[in-house]
mmCIF file of C-alpha atoms in Angstrom:
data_model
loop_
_atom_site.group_PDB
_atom_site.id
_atom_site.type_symbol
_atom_site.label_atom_id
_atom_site.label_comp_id
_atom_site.label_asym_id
_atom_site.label_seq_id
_atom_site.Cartn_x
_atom_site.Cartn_y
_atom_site.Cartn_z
ATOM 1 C CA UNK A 1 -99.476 74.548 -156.186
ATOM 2 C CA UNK A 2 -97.014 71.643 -157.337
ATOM 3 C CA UNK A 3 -99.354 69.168 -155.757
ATOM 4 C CA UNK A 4 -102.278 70.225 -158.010
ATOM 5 C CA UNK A 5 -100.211 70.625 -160.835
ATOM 6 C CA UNK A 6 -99.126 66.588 -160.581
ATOM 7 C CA UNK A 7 -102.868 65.923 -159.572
ATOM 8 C CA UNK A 8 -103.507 67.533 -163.096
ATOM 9 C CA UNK A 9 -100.614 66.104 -165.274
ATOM 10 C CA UNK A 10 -101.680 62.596 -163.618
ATOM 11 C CA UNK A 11 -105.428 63.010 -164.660
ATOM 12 C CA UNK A 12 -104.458 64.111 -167.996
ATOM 13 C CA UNK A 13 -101.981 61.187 -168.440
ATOM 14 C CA UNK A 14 -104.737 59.002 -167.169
ATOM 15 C CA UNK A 15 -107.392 60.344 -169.360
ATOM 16 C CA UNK A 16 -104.571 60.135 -172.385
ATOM 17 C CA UNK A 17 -104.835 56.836 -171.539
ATOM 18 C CA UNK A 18 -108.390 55.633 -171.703
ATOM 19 C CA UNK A 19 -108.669 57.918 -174.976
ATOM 20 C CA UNK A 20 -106.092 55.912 -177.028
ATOM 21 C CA UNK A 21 -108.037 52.187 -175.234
ATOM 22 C CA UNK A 22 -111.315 54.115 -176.185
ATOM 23 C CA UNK A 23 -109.678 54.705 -179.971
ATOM 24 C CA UNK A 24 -108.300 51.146 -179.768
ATOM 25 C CA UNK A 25 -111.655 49.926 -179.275
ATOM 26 C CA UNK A 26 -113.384 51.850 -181.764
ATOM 27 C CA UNK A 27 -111.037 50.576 -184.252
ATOM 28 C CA UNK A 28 -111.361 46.901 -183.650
ATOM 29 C CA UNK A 29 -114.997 46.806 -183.369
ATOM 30 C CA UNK A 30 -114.653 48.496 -186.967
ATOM 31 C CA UNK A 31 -112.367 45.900 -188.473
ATOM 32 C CA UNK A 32 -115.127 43.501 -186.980
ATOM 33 C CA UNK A 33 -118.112 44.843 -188.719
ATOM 34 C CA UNK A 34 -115.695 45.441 -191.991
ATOM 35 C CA UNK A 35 -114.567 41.782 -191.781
ATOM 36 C CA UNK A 36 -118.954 40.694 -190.921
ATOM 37 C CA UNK A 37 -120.086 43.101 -193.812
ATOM 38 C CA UNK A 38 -117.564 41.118 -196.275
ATOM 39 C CA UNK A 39 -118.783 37.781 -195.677
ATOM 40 C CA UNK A 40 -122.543 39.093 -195.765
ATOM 41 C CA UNK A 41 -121.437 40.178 -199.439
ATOM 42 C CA UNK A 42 -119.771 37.072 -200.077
ATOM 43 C CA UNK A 43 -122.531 34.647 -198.448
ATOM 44 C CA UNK A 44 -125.364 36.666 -200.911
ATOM 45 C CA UNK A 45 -122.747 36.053 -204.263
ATOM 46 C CA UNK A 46 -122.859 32.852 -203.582
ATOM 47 C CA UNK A 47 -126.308 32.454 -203.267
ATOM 48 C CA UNK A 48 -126.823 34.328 -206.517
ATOM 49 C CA UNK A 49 -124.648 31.832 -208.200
ATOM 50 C CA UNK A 50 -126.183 29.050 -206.813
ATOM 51 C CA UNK A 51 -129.379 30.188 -207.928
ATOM 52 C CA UNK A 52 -127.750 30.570 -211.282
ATOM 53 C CA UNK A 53 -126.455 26.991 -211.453
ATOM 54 C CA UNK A 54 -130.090 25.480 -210.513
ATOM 55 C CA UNK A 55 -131.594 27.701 -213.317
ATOM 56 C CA UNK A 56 -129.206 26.465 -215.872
ATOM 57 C CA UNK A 57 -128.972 23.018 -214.743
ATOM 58 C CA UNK A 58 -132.920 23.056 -213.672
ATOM 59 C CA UNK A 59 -132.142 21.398 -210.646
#
């Protein structure tokens, strides 16, 4: 009975453990595609302004 109840608590503790790597994960591949999706926005403003400049400068 004590056996299976350290088989258990050591399975839990191991599954505790691949949940918060799993979360860990999760939340870096987030700050990636955050940090991607800003430089998309950025990369089209800058376009739009360069656009802009040739259309006032008729370049």
């Amino acid at each position: 009975m004590a056996r299976r109840a350290q088989a258990s608590d050591r399975q839990l503790t191991l599954q505790a453990s691949q949940d918060r790597s799993i979360k860990t994960s999760v939340l870096n591949q987030k700050s990636k595609f955050t940090q991607i999706v800003k430089v998309d926005q950025n990369l089209k403003s800058n376009f739009i302004n360069l656009l802009n400049l040739i259309k006032i400068y008729k370049i």
